[in-house]
Short mmCIF file of C-alpha atoms and ligand atoms in Angstrom, two decimals:
data_model
loop_
_atom_site.label_atom_id
_atom_site.label_comp_id
_atom_site.label_asym_id
_atom_site.label_seq_id
_atom_site.Cartn_x
_atom_site.Cartn_y
_atom_site.Cartn_z
CA MET B 1 42.26 -23.32 -21.64
CA PRO B 2 39.42 -24.96 -20.97
CA ASP B 3 37.58 -26.02 -24.01
CA SER B 4 33.67 -26.43 -24.18
CA ALA B 5 33.64 -29.83 -25.89
CA PRO B 6 34.18 -28.98 -28.70
CA ALA B 7 35.48 -25.37 -28.67
CA ARG B 8 34.13 -24.40 -32.12
CA GLN B 9 36.89 -22.82 -35.03
CA ARG B 10 34.46 -20.65 -36.05
CA SER B 11 32.98 -17.40 -34.77
CA LEU B 12 30.65 -16.50 -32.32
CA TRP B 13 29.44 -14.12 -34.83
CA SER B 14 28.32 -16.77 -37.54
CA ALA B 15 26.30 -18.49 -34.41
CA ILE B 16 24.46 -15.92 -33.41
CA SER B 17 23.69 -13.72 -36.18
CA GLU B 18 20.29 -11.97 -36.01
CA GLU B 19 21.17 -10.47 -39.63
CA PRO B 20 20.74 -13.82 -41.94
CA PRO B 21 23.24 -14.28 -44.50
CA LEU B 22 22.36 -12.83 -47.67
CA GLU B 23 22.43 -16.07 -49.48
CA ALA B 24 23.07 -14.03 -52.71
CA PRO B 25 23.28 -15.54 -56.05
CA PRO B 26 26.56 -15.83 -57.86
CA ALA B 27 27.55 -13.82 -61.00
CA THR B 28 26.52 -15.40 -64.18
CA GLY B 29 27.15 -14.48 -68.03
CA PHE B 30 27.35 -10.84 -68.97
CA LEU B 31 26.27 -7.90 -67.09
CA GLN B 32 27.05 -3.62 -67.37
CA THR B 33 26.85 -1.40 -64.59
CA ASP B 34 27.92 1.98 -63.65
CA VAL B 35 30.18 0.92 -61.09
CA ALA B 36 31.34 -2.51 -59.94
CA VAL B 37 32.79 -2.90 -56.50
CA ILE B 38 35.24 -5.93 -55.69
CA GLY B 39 34.88 -6.99 -51.98
CA GLY B 40 32.12 -7.46 -49.44
CA GLY B 41 33.54 -5.80 -46.45
CA TYR B 42 32.90 -2.76 -44.93
CA THR B 43 34.67 -0.50 -47.63
CA GLY B 44 32.95 -2.15 -50.54
CA LEU B 45 29.54 -2.41 -48.60
CA SER B 46 29.17 0.90 -47.37
CA ALA B 47 30.60 2.10 -50.92
CA ALA B 48 27.62 0.39 -52.60
CA LEU B 49 24.86 1.25 -50.08
CA HIS B 50 26.03 5.15 -50.58
CA LEU B 51 26.29 4.83 -54.61
CA ALA B 52 22.90 3.07 -54.91
CA GLU B 53 21.27 5.92 -52.38
CA ARG B 54 22.20 8.12 -55.16
CA GLY B 55 20.90 6.11 -58.12
CA VAL B 56 23.89 4.88 -59.37
CA GLY B 57 24.11 1.38 -60.96
CA VAL B 58 25.94 -0.64 -58.70
CA ALA B 59 27.11 -4.62 -58.78
CA LEU B 60 29.31 -5.70 -55.42
CA LEU B 61 31.24 -9.20 -56.18
CA GLU B 62 32.45 -10.93 -53.14
CA ALA B 63 34.51 -14.17 -53.30
CA GLY B 64 32.90 -15.83 -50.66
CA GLU B 65 29.66 -14.70 -48.37
CA VAL B 66 29.26 -10.87 -47.77
CA GLY B 67 31.56 -10.70 -44.37
CA SER B 68 33.75 -13.36 -45.18
CA GLY B 69 36.75 -11.25 -45.02
CA ALA B 70 37.65 -9.30 -41.90
CA SER B 71 34.37 -7.73 -41.31
CA GLY B 72 32.44 -10.66 -40.24
CA ALA B 73 35.33 -11.56 -38.03
CA ASN B 74 36.50 -8.69 -36.07
CA GLY B 75 36.25 -7.57 -32.52
CA GLY B 76 32.76 -5.22 -33.20
CA GLN B 77 34.59 -2.47 -31.19
CA VAL B 78 33.68 0.81 -33.23
CA ILE B 79 36.09 3.21 -32.64
CA PRO B 80 36.36 6.65 -33.99
CA GLY B 81 39.65 8.78 -35.06
CA LEU B 82 42.87 7.00 -36.24
CA LYS B 83 45.76 5.56 -35.07
CA ARG B 84 47.36 8.91 -34.73
CA ASP B 85 46.55 11.35 -32.86
CA PRO B 86 45.07 14.87 -34.73
CA ARG B 87 48.10 16.98 -33.62
CA ASN B 88 49.75 14.17 -35.44
CA LEU B 89 47.73 14.44 -38.63
CA GLU B 90 48.14 18.07 -38.90
CA ARG B 91 51.85 17.43 -38.47
CA ILE B 92 51.66 15.23 -41.59
CA PHE B 93 48.77 16.86 -43.88
CA GLY B 94 49.11 20.44 -42.73
CA SER B 95 45.67 22.19 -43.57
CA LYS B 96 44.45 19.38 -45.07
CA ALA B 97 44.09 17.52 -41.56
CA GLY B 98 41.06 19.44 -40.63
CA PRO B 99 38.36 17.72 -42.61
CA LEU B 100 40.52 14.49 -42.09
CA VAL B 101 40.32 14.89 -38.06
CA GLU B 102 36.50 15.66 -38.47
CA LEU B 103 35.78 13.61 -40.67
CA PHE B 104 37.06 9.92 -38.68
CA GLY B 105 36.53 11.68 -35.22
CA ASP B 106 32.78 11.65 -36.62
CA ALA B 107 33.27 8.00 -37.47
CA ALA B 108 32.04 5.95 -35.15
CA GLY B 109 28.48 7.88 -34.70
CA PHE B 110 28.27 7.76 -38.42
CA VAL B 111 28.11 3.73 -38.03
CA PHE B 112 25.48 3.94 -35.47
CA SER B 113 23.61 6.56 -37.61
CA LEU B 114 23.57 3.89 -40.25
CA VAL B 115 22.68 1.35 -37.51
CA ASP B 116 19.48 3.27 -36.99
CA ARG B 117 18.53 4.59 -40.52
CA HIS B 118 18.80 0.94 -42.17
CA SER B 119 17.40 -1.01 -38.60
CA ILE B 120 20.65 -3.01 -38.40
CA ARG B 121 19.75 -5.52 -36.20
CA CYS B 122 23.61 -5.89 -34.82
CA ALA B 123 23.49 -5.67 -31.09
CA PRO B 124 24.48 -1.49 -31.18
CA CYS B 125 25.62 -0.48 -27.80
CA ARG B 126 27.49 3.03 -27.66
CA ALA B 127 29.29 2.80 -24.13
CA GLY B 128 32.28 4.13 -25.21
CA TRP B 129 35.67 2.71 -25.67
CA ILE B 130 38.29 2.07 -22.84
CA LEU B 131 41.91 2.77 -24.10
CA ALA B 132 43.83 0.85 -20.34
CA ALA B 133 47.36 1.50 -19.59
CA HIS B 134 49.13 -1.89 -19.22
CA ALA B 135 51.50 -0.23 -17.05
CA PRO B 136 52.48 3.27 -15.45
CA GLY B 137 54.46 4.01 -18.04
CA ALA B 138 51.86 3.95 -20.76
CA MET B 139 50.05 6.63 -19.45
CA PRO B 140 51.63 9.65 -21.01
CA PRO B 141 50.59 9.27 -24.53
CA ILE B 142 47.09 8.67 -23.07
CA ARG B 143 46.76 11.58 -21.57
CA SER B 144 48.18 13.17 -24.62
CA ARG B 145 45.01 11.58 -27.22
CA TRP B 146 42.68 12.88 -24.56
CA GLN B 147 43.80 16.03 -24.45
CA ASP B 148 44.16 16.36 -28.20
CA TRP B 149 40.31 15.21 -28.74
CA HIS B 150 39.44 16.53 -25.51
CA SER B 151 40.59 20.27 -26.52
CA ARG B 152 38.80 19.51 -29.99
CA GLY B 153 35.39 18.62 -27.68
CA ALA B 154 35.40 15.07 -28.08
CA ASP B 155 33.21 13.03 -25.15
CA ILE B 156 36.69 11.73 -23.94
CA GLU B 157 37.55 11.17 -20.33
CA LEU B 158 40.70 10.59 -18.32
CA LEU B 159 40.70 7.82 -16.06
CA SER B 160 42.46 7.25 -13.22
CA ALA B 161 43.23 3.74 -11.89
CA ALA B 162 40.23 3.40 -9.44
CA ASP B 163 37.87 4.88 -12.16
CA ILE B 164 39.31 2.13 -14.80
CA GLY B 165 39.16 -0.66 -11.87
CA GLU B 166 35.29 0.11 -11.23
CA LEU B 167 34.42 0.33 -15.58
CA THR B 168 36.57 -3.09 -16.19
CA GLY B 169 36.45 -5.10 -13.09
CA SER B 170 40.04 -5.50 -13.04
CA HIS B 171 42.58 -4.30 -11.12
CA ALA B 172 44.99 -4.72 -13.97
CA TYR B 173 45.35 -1.23 -15.25
CA ALA B 174 47.24 2.07 -13.82
CA GLY B 175 44.56 4.12 -15.69
CA GLY B 176 43.27 5.08 -19.25
CA LEU B 177 40.66 6.80 -21.33
CA ILE B 178 37.06 6.75 -22.12
CA ASP B 179 35.96 7.93 -25.51
CA ARG B 180 32.32 7.91 -25.40
CA ARG B 181 31.98 8.42 -29.32
CA ALA B 182 32.75 4.84 -29.40
CA GLY B 183 30.93 1.26 -28.59
CA THR B 184 29.87 -2.04 -30.19
CA VAL B 185 28.03 -3.78 -32.78
CA GLN B 186 27.60 -7.37 -33.87
CA PRO B 187 29.98 -7.33 -36.84
CA LEU B 188 29.03 -9.83 -39.06
CA ALA B 189 25.39 -8.89 -38.47
CA TYR B 190 26.53 -5.12 -39.18
CA ALA B 191 27.81 -5.95 -42.82
CA ARG B 192 24.71 -8.16 -43.76
CA GLY B 193 22.74 -5.17 -42.57
CA LEU B 194 24.56 -2.85 -44.71
CA ALA B 195 24.34 -5.50 -47.78
CA ARG B 196 21.00 -5.61 -47.27
CA ALA B 197 20.26 -2.27 -47.32
CA ALA B 198 22.54 -1.60 -50.29
CA ARG B 199 20.54 -4.16 -51.91
CA ASP B 200 16.98 -3.15 -50.96
CA ARG B 201 17.95 0.46 -52.53
CA GLY B 202 18.88 -1.40 -55.81
CA ALA B 203 22.74 -2.66 -55.62
CA VAL B 204 23.15 -6.05 -57.08
CA LEU B 205 24.58 -8.05 -54.47
CA LEU B 206 26.62 -11.66 -55.96
CA GLU B 207 28.22 -13.86 -53.60
CA ASN B 208 30.77 -16.36 -54.56
CA SER B 209 31.97 -14.50 -57.46
CA ARG B 210 35.88 -14.11 -56.77
CA VAL B 211 36.92 -11.14 -59.73
CA GLU B 212 40.14 -13.01 -61.32
CA LYS B 213 40.88 -10.74 -63.97
CA LEU B 214 40.36 -6.64 -63.98
CA VAL B 215 41.25 -5.00 -67.15
CA ARG B 216 41.18 -1.39 -68.68
CA ASP B 217 39.56 -1.69 -72.05
CA GLY B 218 39.27 1.83 -73.84
CA GLY B 219 36.86 3.66 -71.72
CA VAL B 220 35.26 1.07 -69.59
CA TRP B 221 36.69 -1.73 -67.21
CA ARG B 222 36.26 -5.39 -67.38
CA LEU B 223 36.01 -8.13 -64.85
CA SER B 224 35.84 -11.23 -65.50
CA GLY B 225 36.08 -14.63 -63.01
CA ARG B 226 34.50 -18.25 -63.49
CA GLY B 227 31.18 -18.38 -65.49
CA PHE B 228 31.21 -13.95 -65.71
CA GLU B 229 32.23 -10.69 -67.28
CA ILE B 230 31.19 -7.56 -66.25
CA GLU B 231 31.47 -4.38 -67.93
CA ALA B 232 31.83 -1.28 -65.71
CA GLU B 233 32.14 2.55 -65.84
CA ARG B 234 34.52 2.64 -62.43
CA VAL B 235 35.60 0.16 -59.98
CA VAL B 236 36.15 -0.12 -56.34
CA VAL B 237 38.41 -2.59 -55.20
CA ALA B 238 37.42 -3.11 -51.61
CA THR B 239 39.66 -6.45 -50.64
CA ASP B 240 42.09 -5.07 -48.18
CA ALA B 241 44.10 -8.00 -46.55
CA TYR B 242 42.10 -10.82 -48.43
CA SER B 243 43.62 -9.13 -51.46
CA GLY B 244 45.39 -11.77 -53.93
CA PRO B 245 47.02 -11.15 -57.34
CA LEU B 246 44.53 -9.30 -58.94
CA LEU B 247 46.06 -6.28 -58.97
CA PRO B 248 50.05 -6.43 -59.18
CA ALA B 249 51.23 -4.08 -56.40
CA LEU B 250 47.86 -4.08 -54.46
CA GLU B 251 48.44 -7.35 -52.71
CA ARG B 252 52.63 -6.14 -51.65
CA SER B 253 51.26 -2.57 -50.98
CA LEU B 254 50.33 -3.99 -47.33
CA LEU B 255 51.63 -5.67 -44.50
CA THR B 256 49.33 -8.23 -43.38
CA VAL B 257 48.91 -10.15 -40.02
CA SER B 258 45.97 -12.27 -38.14
CA SER B 259 44.18 -11.38 -35.28
CA LEU B 260 43.02 -13.93 -33.32
CA GLN B 261 39.47 -13.91 -31.02
CA ILE B 262 38.19 -16.36 -28.37
CA ALA B 263 34.99 -16.06 -26.65
CA THR B 264 33.76 -17.70 -23.11
CA THR B 265 30.40 -19.38 -22.74
CA PRO B 266 28.17 -16.69 -21.22
CA LEU B 267 29.18 -15.54 -17.86
CA PRO B 268 27.60 -16.76 -15.06
CA HIS B 269 25.37 -13.65 -13.09
CA ASP B 270 27.98 -13.36 -9.91
CA ILE B 271 31.18 -13.50 -12.33
CA GLY B 272 30.24 -11.43 -15.22
CA ALA B 273 28.05 -8.50 -13.57
CA PRO B 274 31.42 -6.50 -12.36
CA ILE B 275 33.33 -7.32 -15.55
CA LEU B 276 32.61 -4.26 -17.99
CA PRO B 277 29.82 -3.57 -16.30
CA THR B 278 28.67 -0.76 -18.32
CA GLY B 279 28.97 -2.56 -21.79
CA ALA B 280 32.31 -0.66 -22.70
CA CYS B 281 34.69 -2.40 -24.78
CA LEU B 282 38.64 -2.26 -24.48
CA SER B 283 41.77 -2.18 -25.33
CA GLU B 284 45.13 -2.26 -23.63
CA THR B 285 48.72 0.14 -24.89
CA ARG B 286 50.55 -3.15 -25.51
CA LYS B 287 52.76 -3.27 -28.23
CA VAL B 288 51.10 -6.26 -29.52
CA ALA B 289 47.69 -5.21 -29.05
CA ILE B 290 45.12 -7.17 -26.63
CA TYR B 291 41.02 -5.82 -26.91
CA MET B 292 38.15 -7.48 -25.17
CA ARG B 293 34.29 -6.99 -24.85
CA ARG B 294 31.20 -8.61 -23.69
CA GLY B 295 29.12 -10.46 -26.24
CA PRO B 296 25.79 -10.43 -26.86
CA HIS B 297 25.00 -12.94 -24.54
CA GLY B 298 27.20 -12.12 -21.95
CA GLN B 299 30.25 -14.04 -22.70
CA LEU B 300 33.81 -12.49 -22.64
CA LEU B 301 36.17 -11.89 -25.66
CA ILE B 302 39.36 -11.24 -26.11
CA GLY B 303 41.58 -11.06 -29.29
CA GLY B 304 45.20 -10.15 -29.75
CA ARG B 305 47.85 -10.43 -32.73
CA GLY B 306 48.37 -14.07 -34.22
CA PRO B 307 50.77 -15.68 -36.44
CA VAL B 308 51.66 -13.16 -39.58
CA GLY B 309 51.07 -16.25 -41.97
CA ASP B 310 48.45 -18.91 -41.69
CA GLY B 311 50.59 -21.10 -39.33
CA ARG B 312 48.84 -22.67 -36.63
CA PRO B 313 47.82 -20.35 -33.76
CA ASP B 314 46.98 -23.17 -30.72
CA SER B 315 49.68 -21.69 -28.14
CA LEU B 316 48.65 -18.02 -29.09
CA TYR B 317 44.81 -19.08 -28.26
CA ARG B 318 45.88 -20.28 -25.04
CA ASP B 319 48.21 -16.95 -24.32
CA LEU B 320 44.99 -15.52 -24.75
CA TYR B 321 43.12 -17.15 -22.61
CA LYS B 322 45.87 -16.48 -20.05
CA ARG B 323 45.44 -13.38 -19.91
CA LEU B 324 42.34 -13.25 -19.43
CA VAL B 325 42.64 -15.17 -16.34
CA GLU B 326 45.19 -12.45 -15.55
CA ILE B 327 42.90 -9.70 -15.90
CA PHE B 328 39.83 -11.37 -14.50
CA PRO B 329 40.89 -13.95 -12.22
CA THR B 330 37.50 -15.02 -11.68
CA VAL B 331 36.80 -16.36 -14.89
CA ARG B 332 39.31 -19.31 -14.51
CA GLY B 333 38.21 -22.54 -15.29
CA LEU B 334 35.34 -20.96 -17.69
CA GLY B 335 35.13 -23.15 -21.31
CA VAL B 336 35.70 -21.30 -24.00
CA GLU B 337 33.00 -21.79 -26.56
CA TYR B 338 34.59 -20.65 -30.22
CA ARG B 339 37.82 -19.22 -31.46
CA TRP B 340 38.66 -17.60 -34.68
CA ARG B 341 40.97 -15.60 -36.72
CA GLY B 342 40.99 -12.94 -39.42
CA ARG B 343 43.45 -10.68 -41.70
CA VAL B 344 44.41 -7.25 -40.69
CA GLY B 345 45.99 -5.17 -43.44
CA LEU B 346 48.51 -3.00 -42.13
CA THR B 347 50.07 0.17 -43.74
CA MET B 348 53.49 2.13 -43.23
CA ASP B 349 52.57 5.19 -42.07
CA GLU B 350 49.44 3.34 -39.75
CA LEU B 351 46.73 5.50 -41.77
CA PRO B 352 44.25 3.83 -43.99
CA HIS B 353 44.95 4.77 -47.51
CA LEU B 354 42.74 6.28 -50.89
CA HIS B 355 44.33 5.15 -54.17
CA GLU B 356 43.72 5.66 -57.75
CA PRO B 357 46.04 4.19 -59.83
CA GLU B 358 43.96 5.06 -62.60
CA PRO B 359 40.86 6.43 -64.21
CA GLY B 360 37.70 5.15 -62.80
CA LEU B 361 39.86 2.31 -60.37
CA HIS B 362 39.36 3.41 -56.46
CA ILE B 363 40.71 1.57 -53.77
CA GLY B 364 39.95 2.22 -50.12
CA GLN B 365 42.24 -0.16 -47.61
CA GLY B 366 44.93 -0.31 -44.52
CA TYR B 367 42.87 0.17 -41.49
CA ASN B 368 45.44 -1.26 -39.15
CA GLY B 369 42.98 -2.82 -37.11
CA ARG B 370 40.50 -0.20 -36.70
CA GLY B 371 38.48 -0.45 -39.86
CA VAL B 372 34.65 -0.96 -38.55
CA ALA B 373 33.93 2.79 -38.39
CA ALA B 374 37.30 4.06 -40.62
CA ALA B 375 35.97 1.36 -43.45
CA THR B 376 32.33 2.61 -43.57
CA THR B 377 33.85 6.38 -44.07
CA MET B 378 35.89 5.14 -46.69
CA GLY B 379 33.21 3.41 -48.84
CA ARG B 380 30.93 6.85 -47.94
CA VAL B 381 33.95 9.00 -49.25
CA ILE B 382 34.97 6.56 -52.34
CA ALA B 383 30.72 6.96 -53.43
CA ASP B 384 31.16 10.88 -52.84
CA ARG B 385 34.26 10.71 -55.34
CA ILE B 386 32.35 9.05 -57.92
CA THR B 387 29.28 11.09 -57.63
CA GLY B 388 30.87 14.40 -56.66
CA GLY B 389 29.54 14.38 -53.15
CA GLU B 390 30.60 16.85 -50.31
CA LEU B 391 33.20 14.42 -48.77
CA ALA B 392 34.69 13.83 -52.18
CA ASP B 393 38.33 15.41 -50.89
CA ALA B 394 37.86 14.61 -47.82
CA ILE B 395 40.70 11.73 -47.74
CA PRO B 396 44.21 12.79 -49.75
CA VAL B 397 44.92 10.20 -52.59
CA THR B 398 47.80 8.39 -52.32
CA ASN B 399 50.31 6.74 -54.89
CA LEU B 400 49.31 2.75 -54.53
CA SER B 401 53.15 1.38 -54.08
CA VAL B 402 54.36 -1.72 -52.91
CA VAL B 403 55.69 -1.50 -49.39
CA PRO B 404 59.49 -1.08 -49.37
CA TRP B 405 61.64 -3.82 -48.54
CA ARG B 406 58.32 -5.95 -48.21
CA PHE B 407 59.94 -9.30 -48.40
CA ILE B 408 62.31 -8.42 -45.43
CA ARG B 409 59.58 -6.33 -43.53
CA GLN B 410 57.26 -9.14 -43.54
CA PRO B 411 59.08 -11.84 -41.63
CA MET B 412 60.27 -9.27 -39.42
CA LEU B 413 57.09 -8.45 -38.15
CA THR B 414 56.58 -12.00 -37.37
CA ALA B 415 60.00 -11.67 -35.28
CA ALA B 416 58.88 -8.15 -33.79
CA ILE B 417 55.14 -9.55 -32.54
CA GLY B 418 57.14 -13.10 -31.02
CA TYR B 419 60.12 -10.23 -29.43
CA TYR B 420 57.27 -7.86 -27.85
CA ARG B 421 54.83 -11.16 -26.53
CA LEU B 422 58.17 -12.31 -25.13
CA ARG B 423 58.76 -9.40 -23.45
CA ASP B 424 54.86 -9.59 -22.31
CA ARG B 425 54.93 -13.20 -21.09
CA LEU B 426 58.36 -12.19 -18.77
CA GLY B 427 56.07 -9.19 -17.57
CA LEU B 428 58.97 -6.63 -18.98
CA GLY B 429 56.20 -4.88 -21.56
CA ALA B 430 55.94 -1.34 -21.01
C1 FAD U 501 40.47 -10.55 -35.78
C2 FAD U 501 39.96 -9.20 -36.03
C3 FAD U 501 39.24 -8.19 -35.21
C4 FAD U 501 39.55 -6.62 -35.47
N1 FAD U 501 38.93 -6.29 -34.35
C5 FAD U 501 38.38 -4.65 -35.01
C6 FAD U 501 37.78 -3.96 -33.81
O1 FAD U 501 37.43 -4.30 -33.04
N2 FAD U 501 37.53 -2.69 -34.30
C7 FAD U 501 37.83 -2.28 -35.45
O2 FAD U 501 37.68 -1.01 -36.12
N3 FAD U 501 38.67 -3.26 -36.39
C8 FAD U 501 39.21 -3.97 -36.02
N4 FAD U 501 39.24 -5.01 -36.79
C9 FAD U 501 39.87 -4.58 -38.39
C10 FAD U 501 38.49 -4.24 -39.02
O3 FAD U 501 37.91 -5.30 -39.70
C11 FAD U 501 38.98 -4.20 -41.02
O4 FAD U 501 39.91 -3.06 -40.84
C12 FAD U 501 37.96 -3.80 -41.69
O5 FAD U 501 36.71 -4.92 -41.84
C13 FAD U 501 38.14 -3.86 -43.51
O6 FAD U 501 37.26 -4.32 -44.07
P1 FAD U 501 37.37 -4.06 -45.53
O7 FAD U 501 35.90 -4.18 -46.27
O8 FAD U 501 38.09 -2.98 -46.29
O9 FAD U 501 38.15 -5.53 -45.65
P2 FAD U 501 37.22 -6.99 -45.68
O10 FAD U 501 36.39 -7.11 -44.51
O11 FAD U 501 38.68 -7.96 -45.05
O12 FAD U 501 36.54 -7.66 -46.98
C14 FAD U 501 37.57 -7.98 -48.29
C15 FAD U 501 36.56 -8.90 -48.67
O13 FAD U 501 37.15 -8.91 -50.39
C16 FAD U 501 37.06 -10.17 -51.12
N5 FAD U 501 37.89 -10.53 -51.71
C17 FAD U 501 39.17 -10.42 -51.95
N6 FAD U 501 39.62 -10.81 -53.30
C18 FAD U 501 38.40 -10.63 -53.94
C19 FAD U 501 38.05 -10.91 -55.41
N7 FAD U 501 39.14 -11.03 -56.57
N8 FAD U 501 36.81 -10.71 -55.89
C20 FAD U 501 35.76 -11.05 -54.83
N9 FAD U 501 35.95 -10.72 -53.75
C21 FAD U 501 37.32 -10.63 -52.97
C22 FAD U 501 37.34 -10.89 -49.69
O14 FAD U 501 36.52 -12.17 -49.52
C23 FAD U 501 36.53 -10.15 -48.42
O15 FAD U 501 35.06 -10.20 -47.86
C24 FAD U 501 39.69 -6.57 -36.81
C25 FAD U 501 40.19 -7.05 -37.67
C26 FAD U 501 40.42 -8.81 -37.46
C27 FAD U 501 40.53 -9.88 -38.32
#
């Protein structure tokens, strides 16, 4: 992989954000608030923004800087819906599925409306999301997804091999679909813009403020960390795959994997013009997911699953580059300017979860790699639960439970990813 000297081990997004860092102060001393939000990613920021808009006193505490979790590191693909298709949700939730399908079906549109309403400078582009079949055998589930959403009036189109060739500039795919409700943002700038909007509406933002203890004391919650204590009537925990030992069951209620990304140098016009020419983003149907998009300055980005723990991913970055060249042979030899990683929270049923294990404690998490739209929506729903808004019951509340056999499943996940990656390398993935 030809690194531009030196390929930076930080994200493209932190290098080019039009929304500046918040430079919020750390928490100190004692503070009393209506709602304390723990975690400055989309879930927490969206909850804080929607609470502040309704005049609720809110303090958001972030261990690092706003967007230092997955929300500042992701691919910026704003995809509506959930991993499971509407018919599947109907099977699971029966009559409660309708509002859920509608809520998450509108989730990408909701992101773009927030970007617009709060003038967030995050390079929004609503050019659609392509789901690309890496082999003919991957077309039946794509057709079924298309049919399911199409019958509900979604702006979604089935693509032949020729159509997808034109939309991607690659001959690598057997067909696919394009969901035109979707698009892209600069993900870190989007997080910072949400934070700015929340702060402008009265939310107190506190960075470099890790909450180390959370206890219920009589009718209130007490949160404390180095040099601060906060008293709040309610708490929103929005730490997803970055949860530490704060709540005993929380960290063990998800499986976590890392996702890696590389960004090339900006493509010269003759090479770049035919590649994803409309600005649509793309995911492949492989078991070990691969996703791609163009960057704001014409870079080409590719991402995929990394190691399960914090192991060194050098060979995996090389694999990503190799795959990029397989899909777009004309980029061979172009430098890689940035490479970075983040953590993804997975749930056993591939659905995000809302938990309320104790009175006044709200937890939203588990977006399975689709959190840009879904986490923003979750934050809004949590704000509605707290204020009695119209979406208060739109997401079913589930028990917070430890993933069964997690100590075995987590290493099994590593083995499974390795197995599917090997199949892909050998050309057997289907
Ligand atoms: C590399 C990568 C690519 C991805 N690509 C996409 C994509 O293209 N499209 C898509 O829809 N989704 C994507 N995702 C998933 C998406 O980024 C996440 O689902 C989403 O950002 C989760 O948001 P969140 O607010 O719940 O959590 P996070 O953004 O992870 O925020 C959690 C925050 O909590 C903070 N925190 C943790 N513990 C404490 C504590 N004790 N006190 C204070 N703060 C604490 C952390 O510092 C962190 O900032 C991707 C994820 C990764 C990692």
